[in-house]
Amino acid sequence: MPALVLVEVSIHNPELYEEYKKHTLATIEKFKGRFVVRGVKTESLEGDWNPERLVILEFPSVETAKKWWASPEYSQAKQIRYQAANSKMLVVESH
């Protein structure tokens, strides 16, 4: 069953975040993932949730998404993201 990874990002170092983005695409593609939404403007319809940046990825399964997140390939990019931004990340099954 496909899985979505939802990421809410608040960037505090835009230049370093651009470096993170350069390292990320190849890691996602290696795990047969793809961007569904990448950093587009959001508008809250209910509640006070208004992310600065929202990213949604799709992977073939939750297991594959978790393997990507824990992979050595993504580890380097993840460390850059930790320095450039604060983020929250969820993985959910999709239909």
Short mmCIF file of N, CA, C and O in Angstrom, two decimals:
data_model
loop_
_atom_site.label_atom_id
_atom_site.label_comp_id
_atom_site.label_asym_id
_atom_site.label_seq_id
_atom_site.Cartn_x
_atom_site.Cartn_y
_atom_site.Cartn_z
N MET A 1 0.85 -1.17 0.00
CA MET A 1 0.00 0.00 0.00
C MET A 1 0.90 1.24 0.00
O MET A 1 1.82 1.32 0.79
N PRO A 2 0.63 2.22 -0.87
CA PRO A 2 1.46 3.44 -0.91
C PRO A 2 1.45 4.17 0.44
O PRO A 2 0.54 4.00 1.26
N ALA A 3 2.46 4.97 0.64
CA ALA A 3 2.59 5.77 1.86
C ALA A 3 2.94 7.20 1.51
O ALA A 3 3.62 7.46 0.51
N LEU A 4 2.46 8.12 2.33
CA LEU A 4 2.81 9.53 2.20
C LEU A 4 3.65 9.93 3.39
O LEU A 4 3.38 9.52 4.52
N VAL A 5 4.65 10.75 3.14
CA VAL A 5 5.44 11.37 4.20
C VAL A 5 5.09 12.86 4.16
O VAL A 5 5.26 13.51 3.13
N LEU A 6 4.55 13.35 5.27
CA LEU A 6 4.17 14.75 5.39
C LEU A 6 5.20 15.46 6.25
O LEU A 6 5.50 14.98 7.35
N VAL A 7 5.71 16.57 5.75
CA VAL A 7 6.77 17.29 6.45
C VAL A 7 6.38 18.75 6.57
O VAL A 7 6.11 19.42 5.56
N GLU A 8 6.34 19.24 7.80
CA GLU A 8 6.14 20.66 8.07
C GLU A 8 7.51 21.23 8.40
O GLU A 8 8.20 20.72 9.29
N VAL A 9 7.92 22.27 7.69
CA VAL A 9 9.27 22.80 7.83
C VAL A 9 9.22 24.30 8.13
O VAL A 9 8.49 25.05 7.48
N SER A 10 10.03 24.70 9.09
CA SER A 10 10.25 26.11 9.39
C SER A 10 11.74 26.38 9.21
O SER A 10 12.58 25.89 9.99
N ILE A 11 12.08 27.13 8.18
CA ILE A 11 13.48 27.33 7.78
C ILE A 11 14.06 28.53 8.52
O ILE A 11 13.49 29.61 8.49
N HIS A 12 15.23 28.33 9.16
CA HIS A 12 15.91 29.46 9.78
C HIS A 12 17.25 29.76 9.12
O HIS A 12 17.88 30.77 9.45
N ASN A 13 17.69 28.92 8.18
CA ASN A 13 18.90 29.18 7.41
C ASN A 13 18.62 28.81 5.96
O ASN A 13 18.89 27.69 5.53
N PRO A 14 18.05 29.75 5.18
CA PRO A 14 17.65 29.44 3.80
C PRO A 14 18.79 28.95 2.91
O PRO A 14 18.59 28.07 2.08
N GLU A 15 19.98 29.50 3.06
CA GLU A 15 21.10 29.08 2.22
C GLU A 15 21.47 27.63 2.48
O GLU A 15 21.70 26.85 1.55
N LEU A 16 21.52 27.26 3.75
CA LEU A 16 21.83 25.88 4.09
C LEU A 16 20.70 24.94 3.68
O LEU A 16 20.94 23.81 3.25
N TYR A 17 19.47 25.42 3.76
CA TYR A 17 18.33 24.59 3.33
C TYR A 17 18.41 24.31 1.83
O TYR A 17 18.06 23.21 1.38
N GLU A 18 18.88 25.26 1.05
CA GLU A 18 19.07 25.02 -0.39
C GLU A 18 20.09 23.90 -0.60
O GLU A 18 19.93 23.08 -1.51
N GLU A 19 21.11 23.85 0.23
CA GLU A 19 22.09 22.76 0.15
C GLU A 19 21.44 21.42 0.47
O GLU A 19 21.68 20.42 -0.19
N TYR A 20 20.59 21.41 1.48
CA TYR A 20 19.84 20.20 1.83
C TYR A 20 19.03 19.70 0.63
O TYR A 20 19.05 18.51 0.32
N LYS A 21 18.33 20.60 -0.03
CA LYS A 21 17.50 20.21 -1.17
C LYS A 21 18.33 19.56 -2.28
O LYS A 21 17.86 18.63 -2.93
N LYS A 22 19.55 20.02 -2.48
CA LYS A 22 20.42 19.45 -3.51
C LYS A 22 20.74 17.98 -3.23
O LYS A 22 20.95 17.21 -4.15
N HIS A 23 20.81 17.62 -1.96
CA HIS A 23 21.18 16.25 -1.57
C HIS A 23 19.99 15.30 -1.47
O HIS A 23 20.17 14.09 -1.41
N THR A 24 18.79 15.83 -1.45
CA THR A 24 17.63 15.02 -1.11
C THR A 24 17.01 14.26 -2.28
O THR A 24 16.64 13.10 -2.14
N LEU A 25 16.88 14.88 -3.43
CA LEU A 25 16.16 14.28 -4.55
C LEU A 25 16.68 12.89 -4.90
O LEU A 25 15.89 11.95 -5.05
N ALA A 26 17.98 12.73 -5.03
CA ALA A 26 18.54 11.43 -5.41
C ALA A 26 18.21 10.36 -4.37
O ALA A 26 17.97 9.20 -4.73
N THR A 27 18.18 10.73 -3.09
CA THR A 27 17.87 9.74 -2.06
C THR A 27 16.41 9.30 -2.15
O THR A 27 16.10 8.13 -1.98
N ILE A 28 15.53 10.24 -2.44
CA ILE A 28 14.11 9.91 -2.58
C ILE A 28 13.90 8.99 -3.78
O ILE A 28 13.20 7.98 -3.69
N GLU A 29 14.51 9.35 -4.90
CA GLU A 29 14.36 8.55 -6.12
C GLU A 29 14.92 7.13 -5.94
O GLU A 29 14.37 6.18 -6.46
N LYS A 30 16.00 7.00 -5.18
CA LYS A 30 16.60 5.68 -4.95
C LYS A 30 15.61 4.73 -4.28
O LYS A 30 15.62 3.52 -4.52
N PHE A 31 14.72 5.29 -3.45
CA PHE A 31 13.74 4.48 -2.74
C PHE A 31 12.37 4.53 -3.43
O PHE A 31 11.34 4.28 -2.82
N LYS A 32 12.39 4.87 -4.72
CA LYS A 32 11.19 4.91 -5.57
C LYS A 32 10.13 5.88 -5.03
O LYS A 32 8.93 5.66 -5.17
N GLY A 33 10.63 6.96 -4.42
CA GLY A 33 9.73 8.00 -3.93
C GLY A 33 9.62 9.14 -4.91
O GLY A 33 10.39 9.23 -5.88
N ARG A 34 8.66 10.01 -4.64
CA ARG A 34 8.48 11.19 -5.49
C ARG A 34 7.84 12.30 -4.66
O ARG A 34 7.17 12.05 -3.67
N PHE A 35 8.07 13.53 -5.10
CA PHE A 35 7.43 14.68 -4.48
C PHE A 35 6.00 14.78 -4.98
O PHE A 35 5.75 14.71 -6.19
N VAL A 36 5.06 14.94 -4.09
CA VAL A 36 3.67 15.23 -4.43
C VAL A 36 3.45 16.73 -4.27
O VAL A 36 2.83 17.38 -5.11
N VAL A 37 3.97 17.28 -3.18
CA VAL A 37 3.91 18.71 -2.87
C VAL A 37 5.29 19.09 -2.38
O VAL A 37 5.88 18.39 -1.56
N ARG A 38 5.78 20.22 -2.88
CA ARG A 38 7.13 20.63 -2.47
C ARG A 38 7.18 22.13 -2.20
O ARG A 38 7.32 22.93 -3.12
N GLY A 39 6.99 22.47 -0.94
CA GLY A 39 7.21 23.85 -0.51
C GLY A 39 6.23 24.86 -1.06
O GLY A 39 6.61 26.01 -1.26
N VAL A 40 5.00 24.47 -1.28
CA VAL A 40 4.02 25.42 -1.82
C VAL A 40 3.34 26.20 -0.70
O VAL A 40 3.38 25.82 0.47
N LYS A 41 2.69 27.27 -1.06
CA LYS A 41 1.95 28.09 -0.11
C LYS A 41 0.78 27.27 0.45
O LYS A 41 0.13 26.50 -0.27
N THR A 42 0.51 27.45 1.74
CA THR A 42 -0.61 26.74 2.36
C THR A 42 -1.63 27.75 2.89
O THR A 42 -1.30 28.91 3.12
N GLU A 43 -2.84 27.28 3.06
CA GLU A 43 -3.91 28.08 3.64
C GLU A 43 -4.71 27.20 4.58
O GLU A 43 -5.22 26.16 4.18
N SER A 44 -4.81 27.60 5.83
CA SER A 44 -5.53 26.82 6.82
C SER A 44 -7.04 26.96 6.62
O SER A 44 -7.55 28.06 6.48
N LEU A 45 -7.73 25.84 6.58
CA LEU A 45 -9.19 25.84 6.49
C LEU A 45 -9.83 25.68 7.87
O LEU A 45 -10.96 26.12 8.08
N GLU A 46 -9.13 25.03 8.78
CA GLU A 46 -9.62 24.85 10.15
C GLU A 46 -8.44 24.86 11.10
O GLU A 46 -7.36 24.40 10.76
N GLY A 47 -8.66 25.35 12.30
CA GLY A 47 -7.62 25.35 13.31
C GLY A 47 -6.55 26.41 13.04
O GLY A 47 -6.70 27.24 12.15
N ASP A 48 -5.48 26.33 13.81
CA ASP A 48 -4.42 27.32 13.68
C ASP A 48 -3.16 26.75 13.05
O ASP A 48 -2.07 27.22 13.26
N TRP A 49 -3.30 25.70 12.25
CA TRP A 49 -2.17 25.09 11.57
C TRP A 49 -1.87 25.87 10.31
O TRP A 49 -2.72 25.98 9.41
N ASN A 50 -0.69 26.47 10.22
CA ASN A 50 -0.29 27.24 9.05
C ASN A 50 1.20 27.07 8.83
O ASN A 50 2.00 27.95 9.16
N PRO A 51 1.61 25.93 8.27
CA PRO A 51 3.04 25.68 8.09
C PRO A 51 3.70 26.69 7.15
O PRO A 51 3.10 27.12 6.17
N GLU A 52 4.91 27.05 7.51
CA GLU A 52 5.71 27.92 6.65
C GLU A 52 6.01 27.22 5.31
O GLU A 52 5.97 27.83 4.25
N ARG A 53 6.31 25.94 5.40
CA ARG A 53 6.63 25.14 4.21
C ARG A 53 6.08 23.74 4.45
O ARG A 53 6.27 23.17 5.51
N LEU A 54 5.40 23.20 3.45
CA LEU A 54 4.84 21.85 3.54
C LEU A 54 5.36 21.03 2.38
O LEU A 54 5.35 21.47 1.23
N VAL A 55 5.84 19.84 2.71
CA VAL A 55 6.34 18.91 1.70
C VAL A 55 5.60 17.60 1.89
O VAL A 55 5.44 17.13 3.02
N ILE A 56 5.15 17.01 0.79
CA ILE A 56 4.52 15.69 0.84
C ILE A 56 5.24 14.80 -0.17
O ILE A 56 5.37 15.16 -1.35
N LEU A 57 5.71 13.66 0.32
CA LEU A 57 6.39 12.67 -0.52
C LEU A 57 5.52 11.43 -0.61
O LEU A 57 4.76 11.13 0.32
N GLU A 58 5.65 10.69 -1.69
CA GLU A 58 4.96 9.41 -1.82
C GLU A 58 5.99 8.32 -2.04
O GLU A 58 6.91 8.49 -2.86
N PHE A 59 5.82 7.22 -1.32
CA PHE A 59 6.68 6.04 -1.46
C PHE A 59 5.79 4.82 -1.69
O PHE A 59 4.60 4.85 -1.38
N PRO A 60 6.35 3.72 -2.19
CA PRO A 60 5.55 2.52 -2.44
C PRO A 60 4.90 1.93 -1.19
O PRO A 60 3.87 1.27 -1.29
N SER A 61 5.51 2.16 -0.02
CA SER A 61 4.97 1.58 1.22
C SER A 61 5.52 2.35 2.42
O SER A 61 6.51 3.08 2.30
N VAL A 62 4.89 2.15 3.57
CA VAL A 62 5.40 2.74 4.81
C VAL A 62 6.80 2.20 5.08
O VAL A 62 7.71 2.94 5.46
N GLU A 63 6.99 0.91 4.87
CA GLU A 63 8.30 0.29 5.10
C GLU A 63 9.38 0.96 4.25
O GLU A 63 10.48 1.25 4.73
N THR A 64 9.08 1.21 2.98
CA THR A 64 10.05 1.85 2.09
C THR A 64 10.34 3.28 2.55
O THR A 64 11.50 3.72 2.54
N ALA A 65 9.31 4.01 2.96
CA ALA A 65 9.51 5.38 3.46
C ALA A 65 10.41 5.38 4.68
O ALA A 65 11.31 6.23 4.81
N LYS A 66 10.19 4.44 5.58
CA LYS A 66 11.01 4.36 6.79
C LYS A 66 12.46 3.96 6.45
O LYS A 66 13.40 4.46 7.08
N LYS A 67 12.62 3.09 5.46
CA LYS A 67 13.98 2.73 5.03
C LYS A 67 14.69 3.94 4.44
O LYS A 67 15.88 4.14 4.67
N TRP A 68 13.97 4.75 3.66
CA TRP A 68 14.56 5.98 3.11
C TRP A 68 15.01 6.89 4.25
O TRP A 68 16.14 7.35 4.26
N TRP A 69 14.11 7.14 5.21
CA TRP A 69 14.41 8.06 6.30
C TRP A 69 15.64 7.61 7.10
O TRP A 69 16.45 8.43 7.53
N ALA A 70 15.78 6.30 7.29
CA ALA A 70 16.88 5.76 8.09
C ALA A 70 18.13 5.42 7.27
O ALA A 70 19.14 4.98 7.83
N SER A 71 18.09 5.65 5.98
CA SER A 71 19.18 5.21 5.10
C SER A 71 20.44 6.06 5.27
O SER A 71 20.38 7.25 5.59
N PRO A 72 21.59 5.44 5.02
CA PRO A 72 22.84 6.20 5.01
C PRO A 72 22.83 7.31 3.95
O PRO A 72 23.39 8.37 4.15
N GLU A 73 22.15 7.05 2.83
CA GLU A 73 22.09 8.04 1.76
C GLU A 73 21.39 9.32 2.22
O GLU A 73 21.81 10.43 1.87
N TYR A 74 20.32 9.17 2.98
CA TYR A 74 19.58 10.36 3.43
C TYR A 74 20.17 10.95 4.71
O TYR A 74 19.94 12.10 5.03
N SER A 75 20.97 10.19 5.42
CA SER A 75 21.51 10.63 6.71
C SER A 75 22.28 11.95 6.59
O SER A 75 22.12 12.84 7.42
N GLN A 76 23.12 12.07 5.58
CA GLN A 76 23.90 13.29 5.40
C GLN A 76 22.99 14.48 5.15
O GLN A 76 23.15 15.55 5.75
N ALA A 77 22.01 14.32 4.27
CA ALA A 77 21.06 15.40 3.98
C ALA A 77 20.27 15.76 5.22
O ALA A 77 20.04 16.94 5.51
N LYS A 78 19.86 14.76 5.97
CA LYS A 78 19.08 14.99 7.19
C LYS A 78 19.85 15.85 8.19
O LYS A 78 19.29 16.74 8.81
N GLN A 79 21.14 15.61 8.32
CA GLN A 79 21.97 16.40 9.23
C GLN A 79 22.01 17.88 8.80
O GLN A 79 22.00 18.78 9.64
N ILE A 80 22.04 18.11 7.50
CA ILE A 80 22.00 19.48 6.99
C ILE A 80 20.65 20.11 7.32
O ILE A 80 20.58 21.26 7.77
N ARG A 81 19.57 19.36 7.13
CA ARG A 81 18.24 19.88 7.44
C ARG A 81 18.12 20.24 8.91
O ARG A 81 17.55 21.27 9.26
N TYR A 82 18.66 19.41 9.78
CA TYR A 82 18.61 19.69 11.22
C TYR A 82 19.28 21.03 11.55
O TYR A 82 18.86 21.72 12.46
N GLN A 83 20.31 21.38 10.80
CA GLN A 83 21.00 22.65 11.02
C GLN A 83 20.27 23.84 10.39
O GLN A 83 20.41 24.97 10.84
N ALA A 84 19.50 23.58 9.33
CA ALA A 84 18.89 24.65 8.55
C ALA A 84 17.44 24.95 8.92
O ALA A 84 16.94 26.03 8.62
N ALA A 85 16.78 23.99 9.59
CA ALA A 85 15.34 24.16 9.79
C ALA A 85 14.86 23.33 10.97
O ALA A 85 15.52 22.38 11.39
N ASN A 86 13.68 23.68 11.44
CA ASN A 86 12.94 22.84 12.39
C ASN A 86 11.86 22.15 11.58
O ASN A 86 11.25 22.78 10.70
N SER A 87 11.61 20.89 11.87
CA SER A 87 10.62 20.18 11.08
C SER A 87 9.89 19.13 11.91
O SER A 87 10.36 18.68 12.95
N LYS A 88 8.73 18.78 11.40
CA LYS A 88 7.92 17.68 11.92
C LYS A 88 7.64 16.78 10.73
O LYS A 88 7.37 17.26 9.63
N MET A 89 7.68 15.45 10.95
CA MET A 89 7.52 14.52 9.84
C MET A 89 6.65 13.35 10.27
O MET A 89 6.86 12.77 11.33
N LEU A 90 5.68 13.02 9.42
CA LEU A 90 4.80 11.87 9.65
C LEU A 90 4.82 10.97 8.43
O LEU A 90 4.96 11.44 7.30
N VAL A 91 4.63 9.68 8.66
CA VAL A 91 4.40 8.76 7.56
C VAL A 91 3.01 8.16 7.76
O VAL A 91 2.64 7.81 8.89
N VAL A 92 2.23 8.10 6.69
CA VAL A 92 0.87 7.57 6.76
C VAL A 92 0.61 6.67 5.57
O VAL A 92 1.14 6.89 4.48
N GLU A 93 -0.21 5.64 5.78
CA GLU A 93 -0.64 4.80 4.66
C GLU A 93 -1.57 5.60 3.77
O GLU A 93 -2.35 6.42 4.24
N SER A 94 -1.49 5.33 2.49
CA SER A 94 -2.34 6.00 1.51
C SER A 94 -3.12 4.93 0.74
O SER A 94 -2.76 3.76 0.76
N HIS A 95 -4.15 5.35 0.08
CA HIS A 95 -4.94 4.40 -0.72
C HIS A 95 -4.90 4.74 -2.17
O HIS A 95 -4.75 5.82 -2.57
#
